[in-house]
Short mmCIF file of C-alpha atoms and ligand atoms in Angstrom, two decimals:
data_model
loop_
_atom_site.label_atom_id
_atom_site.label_comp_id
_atom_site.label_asym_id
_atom_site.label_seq_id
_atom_site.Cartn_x
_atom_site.Cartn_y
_atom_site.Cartn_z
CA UNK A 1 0.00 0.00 0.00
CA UNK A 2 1.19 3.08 -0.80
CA UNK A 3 0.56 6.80 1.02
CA UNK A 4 -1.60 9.52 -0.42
CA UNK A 5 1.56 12.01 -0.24
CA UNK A 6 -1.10 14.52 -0.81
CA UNK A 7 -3.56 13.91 1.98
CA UNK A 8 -0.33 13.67 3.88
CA UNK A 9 0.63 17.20 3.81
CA UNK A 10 -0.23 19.24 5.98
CA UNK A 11 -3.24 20.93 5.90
CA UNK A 12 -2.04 24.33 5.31
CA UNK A 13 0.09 22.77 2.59
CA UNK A 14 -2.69 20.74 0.54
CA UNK A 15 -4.28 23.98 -0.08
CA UNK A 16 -1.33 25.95 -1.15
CA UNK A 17 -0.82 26.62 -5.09
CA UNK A 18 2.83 26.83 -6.16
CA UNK A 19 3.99 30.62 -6.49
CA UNK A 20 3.39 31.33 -10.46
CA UNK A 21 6.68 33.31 -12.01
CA UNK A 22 6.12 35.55 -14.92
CA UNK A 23 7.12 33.54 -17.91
CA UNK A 24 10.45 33.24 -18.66
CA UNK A 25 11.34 34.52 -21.93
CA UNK A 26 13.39 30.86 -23.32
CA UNK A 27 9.94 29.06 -22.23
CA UNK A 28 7.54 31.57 -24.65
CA UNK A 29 10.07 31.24 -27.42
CA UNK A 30 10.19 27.46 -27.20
CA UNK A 31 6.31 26.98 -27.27
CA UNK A 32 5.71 29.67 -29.80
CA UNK A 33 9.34 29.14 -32.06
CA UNK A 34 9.90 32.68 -31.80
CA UNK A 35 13.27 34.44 -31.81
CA UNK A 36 14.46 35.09 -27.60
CA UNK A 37 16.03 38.38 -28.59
CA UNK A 38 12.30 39.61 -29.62
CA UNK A 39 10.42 38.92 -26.94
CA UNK A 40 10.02 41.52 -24.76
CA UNK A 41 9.37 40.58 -20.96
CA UNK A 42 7.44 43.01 -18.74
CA UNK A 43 6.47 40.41 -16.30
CA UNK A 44 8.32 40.41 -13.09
CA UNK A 45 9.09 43.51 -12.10
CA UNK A 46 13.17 43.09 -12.87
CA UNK A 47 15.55 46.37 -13.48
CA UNK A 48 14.97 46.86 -17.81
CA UNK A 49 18.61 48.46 -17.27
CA UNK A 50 20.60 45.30 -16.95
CA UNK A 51 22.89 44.99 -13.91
CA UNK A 52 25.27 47.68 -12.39
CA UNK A 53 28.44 47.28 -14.40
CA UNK A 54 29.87 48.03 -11.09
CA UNK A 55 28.40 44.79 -9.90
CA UNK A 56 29.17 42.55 -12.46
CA UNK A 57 32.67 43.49 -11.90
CA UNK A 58 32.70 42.51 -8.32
CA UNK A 59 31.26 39.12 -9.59
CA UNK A 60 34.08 38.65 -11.80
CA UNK A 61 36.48 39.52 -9.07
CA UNK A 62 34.86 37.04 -7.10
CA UNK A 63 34.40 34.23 -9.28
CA UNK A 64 38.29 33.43 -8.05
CA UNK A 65 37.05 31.93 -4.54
CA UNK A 66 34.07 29.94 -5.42
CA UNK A 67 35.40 27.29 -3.57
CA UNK A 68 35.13 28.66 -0.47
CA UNK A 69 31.82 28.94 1.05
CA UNK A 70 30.42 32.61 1.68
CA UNK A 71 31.11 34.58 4.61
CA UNK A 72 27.96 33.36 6.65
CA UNK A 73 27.90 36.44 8.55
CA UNK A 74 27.88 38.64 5.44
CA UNK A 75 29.95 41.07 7.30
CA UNK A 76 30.84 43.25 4.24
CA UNK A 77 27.21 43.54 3.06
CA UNK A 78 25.62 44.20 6.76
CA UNK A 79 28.39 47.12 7.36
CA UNK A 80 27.61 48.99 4.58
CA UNK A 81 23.60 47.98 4.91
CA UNK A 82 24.09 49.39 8.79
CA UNK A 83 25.61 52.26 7.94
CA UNK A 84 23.26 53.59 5.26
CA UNK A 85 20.49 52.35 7.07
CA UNK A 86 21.09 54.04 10.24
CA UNK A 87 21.29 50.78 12.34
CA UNK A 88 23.92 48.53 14.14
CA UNK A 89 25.14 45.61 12.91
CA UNK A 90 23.36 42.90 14.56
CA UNK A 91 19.70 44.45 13.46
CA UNK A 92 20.50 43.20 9.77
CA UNK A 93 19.38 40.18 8.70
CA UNK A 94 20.33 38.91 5.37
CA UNK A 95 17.93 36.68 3.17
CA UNK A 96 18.51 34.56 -0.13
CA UNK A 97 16.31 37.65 -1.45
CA UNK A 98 13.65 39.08 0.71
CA UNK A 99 11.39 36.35 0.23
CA UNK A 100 13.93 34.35 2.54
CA UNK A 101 13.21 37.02 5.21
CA UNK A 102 9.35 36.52 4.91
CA UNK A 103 9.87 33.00 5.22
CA UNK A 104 12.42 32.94 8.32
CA UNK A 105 10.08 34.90 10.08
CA UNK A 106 7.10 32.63 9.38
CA UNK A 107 9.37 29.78 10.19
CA UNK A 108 11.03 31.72 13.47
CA UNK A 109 6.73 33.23 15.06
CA UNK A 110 4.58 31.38 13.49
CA UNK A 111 3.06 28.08 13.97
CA UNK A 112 -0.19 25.91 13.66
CA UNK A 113 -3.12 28.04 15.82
CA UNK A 114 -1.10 30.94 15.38
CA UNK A 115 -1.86 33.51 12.24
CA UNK A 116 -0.62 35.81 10.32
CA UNK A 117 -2.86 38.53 8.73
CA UNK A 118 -2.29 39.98 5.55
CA UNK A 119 -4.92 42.56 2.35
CA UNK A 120 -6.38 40.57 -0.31
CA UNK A 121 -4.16 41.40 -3.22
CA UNK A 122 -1.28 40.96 -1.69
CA UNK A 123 1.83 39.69 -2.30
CA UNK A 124 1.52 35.63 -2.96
CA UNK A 125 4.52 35.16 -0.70
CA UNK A 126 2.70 35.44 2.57
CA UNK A 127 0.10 33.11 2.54
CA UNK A 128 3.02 30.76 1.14
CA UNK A 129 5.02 31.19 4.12
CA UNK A 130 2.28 31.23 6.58
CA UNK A 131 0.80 28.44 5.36
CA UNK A 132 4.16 25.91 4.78
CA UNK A 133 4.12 26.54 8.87
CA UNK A 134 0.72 25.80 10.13
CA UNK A 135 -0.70 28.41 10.57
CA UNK A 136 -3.35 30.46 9.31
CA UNK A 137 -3.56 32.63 6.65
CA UNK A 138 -6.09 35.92 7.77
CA UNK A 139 -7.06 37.90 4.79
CA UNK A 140 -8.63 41.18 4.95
CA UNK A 141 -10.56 42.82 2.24
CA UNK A 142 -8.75 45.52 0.62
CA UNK A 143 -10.00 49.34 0.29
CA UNK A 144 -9.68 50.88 -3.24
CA UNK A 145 -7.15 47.84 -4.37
CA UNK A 146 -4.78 48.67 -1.34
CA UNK A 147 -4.48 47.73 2.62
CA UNK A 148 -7.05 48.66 4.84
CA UNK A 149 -5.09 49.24 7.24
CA UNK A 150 -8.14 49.99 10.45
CA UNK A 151 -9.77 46.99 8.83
CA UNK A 152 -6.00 44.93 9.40
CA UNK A 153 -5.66 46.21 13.10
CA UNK A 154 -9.58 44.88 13.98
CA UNK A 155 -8.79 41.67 11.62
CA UNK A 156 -5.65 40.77 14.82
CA UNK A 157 -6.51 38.67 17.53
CA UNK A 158 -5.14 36.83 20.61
CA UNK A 159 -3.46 34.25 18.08
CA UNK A 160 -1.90 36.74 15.39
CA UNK A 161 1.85 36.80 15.46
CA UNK A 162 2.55 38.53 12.44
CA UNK A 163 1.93 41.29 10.12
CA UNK A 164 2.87 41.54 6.77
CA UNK A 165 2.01 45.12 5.08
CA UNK A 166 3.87 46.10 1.88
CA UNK A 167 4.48 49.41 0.66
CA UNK A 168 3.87 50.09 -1.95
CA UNK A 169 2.28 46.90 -2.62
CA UNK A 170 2.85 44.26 -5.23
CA UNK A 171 0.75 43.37 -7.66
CA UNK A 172 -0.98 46.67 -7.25
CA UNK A 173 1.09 49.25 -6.50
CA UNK A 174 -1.31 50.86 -3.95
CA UNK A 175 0.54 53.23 -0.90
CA UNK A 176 -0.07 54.35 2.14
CA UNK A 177 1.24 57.83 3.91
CA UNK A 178 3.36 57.84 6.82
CA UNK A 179 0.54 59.39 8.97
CA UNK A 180 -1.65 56.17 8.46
CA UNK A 181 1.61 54.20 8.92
CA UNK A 182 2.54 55.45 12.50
CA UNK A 183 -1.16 55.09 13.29
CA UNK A 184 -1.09 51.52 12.29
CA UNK A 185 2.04 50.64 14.62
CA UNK A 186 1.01 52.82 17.42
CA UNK A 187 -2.30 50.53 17.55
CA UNK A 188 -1.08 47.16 16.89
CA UNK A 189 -0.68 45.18 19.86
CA UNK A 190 2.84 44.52 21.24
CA UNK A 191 2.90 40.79 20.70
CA UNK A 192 2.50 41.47 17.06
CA UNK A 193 5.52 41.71 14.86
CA UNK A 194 4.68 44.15 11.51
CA UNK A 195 6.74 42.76 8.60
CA UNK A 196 7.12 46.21 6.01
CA UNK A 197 7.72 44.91 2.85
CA UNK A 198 9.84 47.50 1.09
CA UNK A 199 10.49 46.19 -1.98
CA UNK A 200 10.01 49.05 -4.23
CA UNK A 201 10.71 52.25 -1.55
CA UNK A 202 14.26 52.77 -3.91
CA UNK A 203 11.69 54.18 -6.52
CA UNK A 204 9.62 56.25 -4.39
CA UNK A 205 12.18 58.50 -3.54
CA UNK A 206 11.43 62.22 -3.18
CA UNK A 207 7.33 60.65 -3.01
CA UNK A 208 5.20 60.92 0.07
CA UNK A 209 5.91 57.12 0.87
CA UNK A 210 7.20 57.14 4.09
CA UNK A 211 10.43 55.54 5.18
CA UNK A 212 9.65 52.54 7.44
CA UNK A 213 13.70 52.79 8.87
CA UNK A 214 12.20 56.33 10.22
CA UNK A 215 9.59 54.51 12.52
CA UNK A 216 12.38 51.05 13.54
CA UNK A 217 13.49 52.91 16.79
CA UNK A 218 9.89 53.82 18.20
CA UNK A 219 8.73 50.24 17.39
CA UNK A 220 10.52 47.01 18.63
CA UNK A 221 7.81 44.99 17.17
CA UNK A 222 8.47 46.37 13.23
CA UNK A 223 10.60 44.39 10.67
CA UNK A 224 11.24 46.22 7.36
CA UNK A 225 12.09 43.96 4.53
CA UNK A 226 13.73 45.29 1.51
CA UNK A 227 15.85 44.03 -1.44
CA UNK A 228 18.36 43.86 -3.95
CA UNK A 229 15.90 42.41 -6.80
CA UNK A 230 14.38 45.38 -8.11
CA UNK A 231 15.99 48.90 -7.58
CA UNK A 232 19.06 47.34 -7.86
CA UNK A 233 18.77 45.32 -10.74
CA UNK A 234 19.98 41.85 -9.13
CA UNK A 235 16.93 40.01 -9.29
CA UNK A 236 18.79 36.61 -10.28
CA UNK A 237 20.93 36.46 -7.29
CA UNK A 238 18.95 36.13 -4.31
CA UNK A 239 19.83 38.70 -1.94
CA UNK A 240 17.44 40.72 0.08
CA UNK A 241 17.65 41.89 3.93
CA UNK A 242 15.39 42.61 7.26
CA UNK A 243 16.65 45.44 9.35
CA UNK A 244 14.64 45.27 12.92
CA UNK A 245 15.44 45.09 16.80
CA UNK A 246 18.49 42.88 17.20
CA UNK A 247 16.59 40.57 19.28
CA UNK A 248 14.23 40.01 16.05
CA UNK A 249 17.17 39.72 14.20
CA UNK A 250 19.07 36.88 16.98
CA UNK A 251 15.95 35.19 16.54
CA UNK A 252 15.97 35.06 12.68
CA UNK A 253 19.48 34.03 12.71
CA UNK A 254 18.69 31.06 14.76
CA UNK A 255 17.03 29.80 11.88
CA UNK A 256 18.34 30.51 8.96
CA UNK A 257 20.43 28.53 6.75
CA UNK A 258 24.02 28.80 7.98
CA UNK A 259 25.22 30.38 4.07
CA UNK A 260 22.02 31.52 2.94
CA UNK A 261 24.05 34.13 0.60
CA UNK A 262 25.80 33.42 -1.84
CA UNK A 263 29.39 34.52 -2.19
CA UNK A 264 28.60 36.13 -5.65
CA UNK A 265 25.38 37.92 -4.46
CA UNK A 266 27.39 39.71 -1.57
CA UNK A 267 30.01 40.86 -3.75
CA UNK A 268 27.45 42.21 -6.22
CA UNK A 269 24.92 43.69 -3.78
CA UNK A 270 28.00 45.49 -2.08
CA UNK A 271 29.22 47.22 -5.18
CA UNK A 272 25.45 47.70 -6.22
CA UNK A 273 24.65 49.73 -2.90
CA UNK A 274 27.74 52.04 -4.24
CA UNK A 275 26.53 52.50 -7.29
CA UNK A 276 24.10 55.51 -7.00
CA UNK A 277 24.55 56.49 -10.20
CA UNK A 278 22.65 53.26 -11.40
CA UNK A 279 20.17 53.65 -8.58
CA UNK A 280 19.43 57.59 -10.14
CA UNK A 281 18.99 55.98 -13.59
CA UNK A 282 16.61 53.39 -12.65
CA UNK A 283 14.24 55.56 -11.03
CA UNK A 284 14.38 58.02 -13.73
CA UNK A 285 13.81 55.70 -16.20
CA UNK A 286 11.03 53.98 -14.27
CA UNK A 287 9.04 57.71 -14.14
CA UNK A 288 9.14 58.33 -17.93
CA UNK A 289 8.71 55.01 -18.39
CA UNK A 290 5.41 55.39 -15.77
CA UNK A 291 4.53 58.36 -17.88
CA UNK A 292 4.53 56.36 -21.00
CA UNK A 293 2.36 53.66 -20.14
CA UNK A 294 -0.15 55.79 -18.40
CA UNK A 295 0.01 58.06 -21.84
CA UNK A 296 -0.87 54.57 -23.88
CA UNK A 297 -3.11 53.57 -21.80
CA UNK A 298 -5.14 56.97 -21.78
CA UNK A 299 -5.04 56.91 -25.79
CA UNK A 300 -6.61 53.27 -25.71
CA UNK A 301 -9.12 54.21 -23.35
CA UNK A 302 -8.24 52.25 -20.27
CA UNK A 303 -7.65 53.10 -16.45
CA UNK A 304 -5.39 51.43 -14.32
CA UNK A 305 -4.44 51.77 -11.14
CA UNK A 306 -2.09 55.01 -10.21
CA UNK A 307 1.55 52.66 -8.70
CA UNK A 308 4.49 53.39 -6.72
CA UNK A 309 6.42 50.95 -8.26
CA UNK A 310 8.03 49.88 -11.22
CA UNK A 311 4.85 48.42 -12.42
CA UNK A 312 1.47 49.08 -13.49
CA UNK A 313 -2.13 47.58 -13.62
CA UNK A 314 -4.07 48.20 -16.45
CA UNK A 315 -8.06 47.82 -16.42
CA UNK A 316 -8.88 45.50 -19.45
CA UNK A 317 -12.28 46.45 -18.25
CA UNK A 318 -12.66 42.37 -19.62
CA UNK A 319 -11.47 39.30 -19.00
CA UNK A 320 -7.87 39.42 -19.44
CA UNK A 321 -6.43 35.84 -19.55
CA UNK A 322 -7.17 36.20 -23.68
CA UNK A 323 -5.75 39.76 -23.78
CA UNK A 324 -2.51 37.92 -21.69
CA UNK A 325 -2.36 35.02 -24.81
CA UNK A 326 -2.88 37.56 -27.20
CA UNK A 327 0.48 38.94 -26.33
CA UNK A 328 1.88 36.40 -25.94
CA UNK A 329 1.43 35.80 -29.45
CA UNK A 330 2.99 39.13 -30.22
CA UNK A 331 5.82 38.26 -28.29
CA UNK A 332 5.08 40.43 -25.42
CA UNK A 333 5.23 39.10 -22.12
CA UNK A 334 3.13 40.37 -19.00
CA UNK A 335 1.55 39.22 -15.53
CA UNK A 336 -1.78 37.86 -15.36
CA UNK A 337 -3.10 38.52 -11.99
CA UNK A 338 -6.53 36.71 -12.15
CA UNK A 339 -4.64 34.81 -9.15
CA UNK A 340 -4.52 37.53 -6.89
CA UNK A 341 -8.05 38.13 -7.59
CA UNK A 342 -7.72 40.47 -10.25
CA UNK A 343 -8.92 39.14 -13.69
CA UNK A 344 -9.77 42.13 -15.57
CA UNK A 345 -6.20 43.36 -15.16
CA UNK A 346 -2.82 42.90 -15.90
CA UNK A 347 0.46 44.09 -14.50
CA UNK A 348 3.51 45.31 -16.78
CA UNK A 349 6.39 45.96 -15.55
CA UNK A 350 7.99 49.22 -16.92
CA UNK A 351 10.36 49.05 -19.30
CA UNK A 352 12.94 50.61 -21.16
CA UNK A 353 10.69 53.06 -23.82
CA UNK A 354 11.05 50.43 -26.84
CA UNK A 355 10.18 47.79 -24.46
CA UNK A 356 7.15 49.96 -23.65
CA UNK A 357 6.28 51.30 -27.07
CA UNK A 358 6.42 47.61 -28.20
CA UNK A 359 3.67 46.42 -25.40
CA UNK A 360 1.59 49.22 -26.09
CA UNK A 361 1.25 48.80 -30.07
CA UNK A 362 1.05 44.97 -29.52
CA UNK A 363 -1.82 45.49 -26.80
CA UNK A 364 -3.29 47.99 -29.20
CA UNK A 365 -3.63 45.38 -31.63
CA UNK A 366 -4.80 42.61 -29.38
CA UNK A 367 -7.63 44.75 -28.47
CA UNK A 368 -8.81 45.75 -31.71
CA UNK A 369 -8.80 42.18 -32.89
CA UNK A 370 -12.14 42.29 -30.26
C1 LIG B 401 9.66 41.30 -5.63
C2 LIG B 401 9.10 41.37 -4.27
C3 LIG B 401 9.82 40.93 -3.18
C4 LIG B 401 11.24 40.55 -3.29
O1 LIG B 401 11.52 39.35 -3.75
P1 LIG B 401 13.03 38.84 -3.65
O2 LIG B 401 12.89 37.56 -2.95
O3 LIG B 401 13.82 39.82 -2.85
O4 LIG B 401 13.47 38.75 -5.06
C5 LIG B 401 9.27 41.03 -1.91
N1 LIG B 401 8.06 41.56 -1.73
C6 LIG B 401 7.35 42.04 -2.76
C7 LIG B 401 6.04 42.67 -2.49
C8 LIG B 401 7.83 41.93 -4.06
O5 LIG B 401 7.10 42.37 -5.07
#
């Protein structure tokens, strides 16, 4: 007799679905037989600009002692990480990207009877990691596509160990202001820990998105999570990092994988940090590039959601799994998000302007095809 591996998971696991990537851009050109260099991806929110040349340099330079394992400690990366951060040492974490950060806290507070709470339209991440422990996934509804944030604190009970808000969010790009954010933290219980997912703040710059390393001091119970993915164009690497109280931080370290970073990513996300020239020209590019889309979109007749990011979501004001394929066919690849409960839109990442021009003439002609 064999076991039903399946019925065998646990519960929280049997009703998982596996995280869904954007497509990769070998995969399309396989099934369809289309050239690689012509397909234009605009599906995972990755850096259009290519990695800092600075970077790729210290990759190179490291390349000499892959035989070694990685510092385990990341020393290099969490000195420089402290000091622009404003923190000591030992209240950086460092995570095999920031989804490793999500999941060591999961795996570190959470556990079955225990929940985590979380806005519908959230990041697909957190129900992953909440629910690979045990515990229990609390959704709330969102307000206007983003966190409600007075419908969050009422959704937290006795059991609730963790938070996770993102800001802006992902796959809609909704905000909130600092004001609501200090409200939030001043009114969530102390027991709670409030993950704040910064995965996009690089691009907000100079916006009214506050900076959750302003509020770590008044609030032992806050984690902010941020990365090297998207900003800083190192998406393939795997390195993101939590910045909270050190004892947060102890406790994170207790379980996470003793070389969780790779050799190559802290070489790379060390020279990246430097490179603020790269940083400038990423968010400039992602504003005209905003700009762009928003100007398409307005021509075709859509709305979309206004985003903080380095994405977008269009209204198809339709279904838009055919819209999706219909791109597809044109070689243009983009995020269905009928999986975060969103099937009349799609998110595009913003490109570099041809990237853009091409998924707005090839949407343009998708749509008039009816
Ligand atoms: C992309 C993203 C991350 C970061 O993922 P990495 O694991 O660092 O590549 C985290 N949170 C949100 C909301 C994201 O969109």
């Amino acid at each position: 007799m064999s076991g039903n591996f399946l019925a065998l998971a646990q519960p929280g696991v049997q009703q998982l679905s596996p995280y869904v990537p954007g497509k990769p851009v070998d995969e399309l050109a396989r099934e369809l037989d289309l050239d690689p260099a012509k397909i234009v991806k605009l599906a995972s929110n990755e850096n259009p600009l290519g990695a800092s040349p600075k970077a790729l340099a210290a990759i190179r330079e490291e390349l000499a002692e892959l035989t070694r394992y990685p510092d385990g400690n990341g020393f290099a990366l969490k000195s420089l990480l402290a000091e622009q951060c404003r923190v000591d040492l030992n209240q950086v974490t460092l995570g095999n990207g920031s989804n490793d950060i999500l999941e060591l806290v999961a795996r570190a507070y959470l556990a079955p009877g225990l929940n985590a709470v979380f806005s519908e339209h959230a990041f697909a991440v957190y129900p992953i990691a909440t629910q690979a422990v045990g515990a229990q996934a609390k959704v709330v509804p969102a307000k206007d596509w983003g966190h409600d944030l007075p419908a969050m604190l009422a959704a937290i009970d006795a059991n609730t160990r963790v938070v996770f808000i993102a800001n802006p969010n992902n796959p809609t790009g909704t905000w909130f202001g600092a004001e609501a954010l200090d409200e939030f933290l001043q009114d969530v219980p102390e027991h709670v820990l409030v993950v704040l997912d910064e995965a996009y703040i690089e691009y907000a710059e100079g916006s009214d998105l506050p900076d959750g390393l302003d509020f770590l001091a008044a609030y032992p119970n806050l984690l902010v999570s941020r990365t090297f993915s998207k900003a800083y164009g190192l998406a393939a690497l795997r390195v993101g990092y939590g910045l909270s109280t050190p004892v947060v931080a102890d406790v994170l370290n207790r379980v996470r994988q003793p070389f969780n970073v790779n050799s190559l990513a802290l070489a790379a996300a060390c020279a990246a940090l430097k490179d603020e020239e790269y940083l400038a020209q990423s968010r400039q590019l992602n504003e005209s590039g905003m700009q762009q889309l928003q100007a398409g979109f307005r021509e075709l007749g859509l709305s979309w959601i206004e985003s903080k990011g380095n994405f977008i979501c269009v209204d198809l004001a339709q279904v838009a799994a055919p819209i999706f394929q219909g791109l597809l066919r044109e070689g243009v690849i983009v995020r269905p998000v009928a999986n975060y409960g969103m099937p009349n839109h799609l998110r595009v990442t913003i490109g570099l302007p041809a990237e853009n021009s091409r998924f707005l003439e090839a949407l343009r002609k998708v749509l008039a095809r009816g």
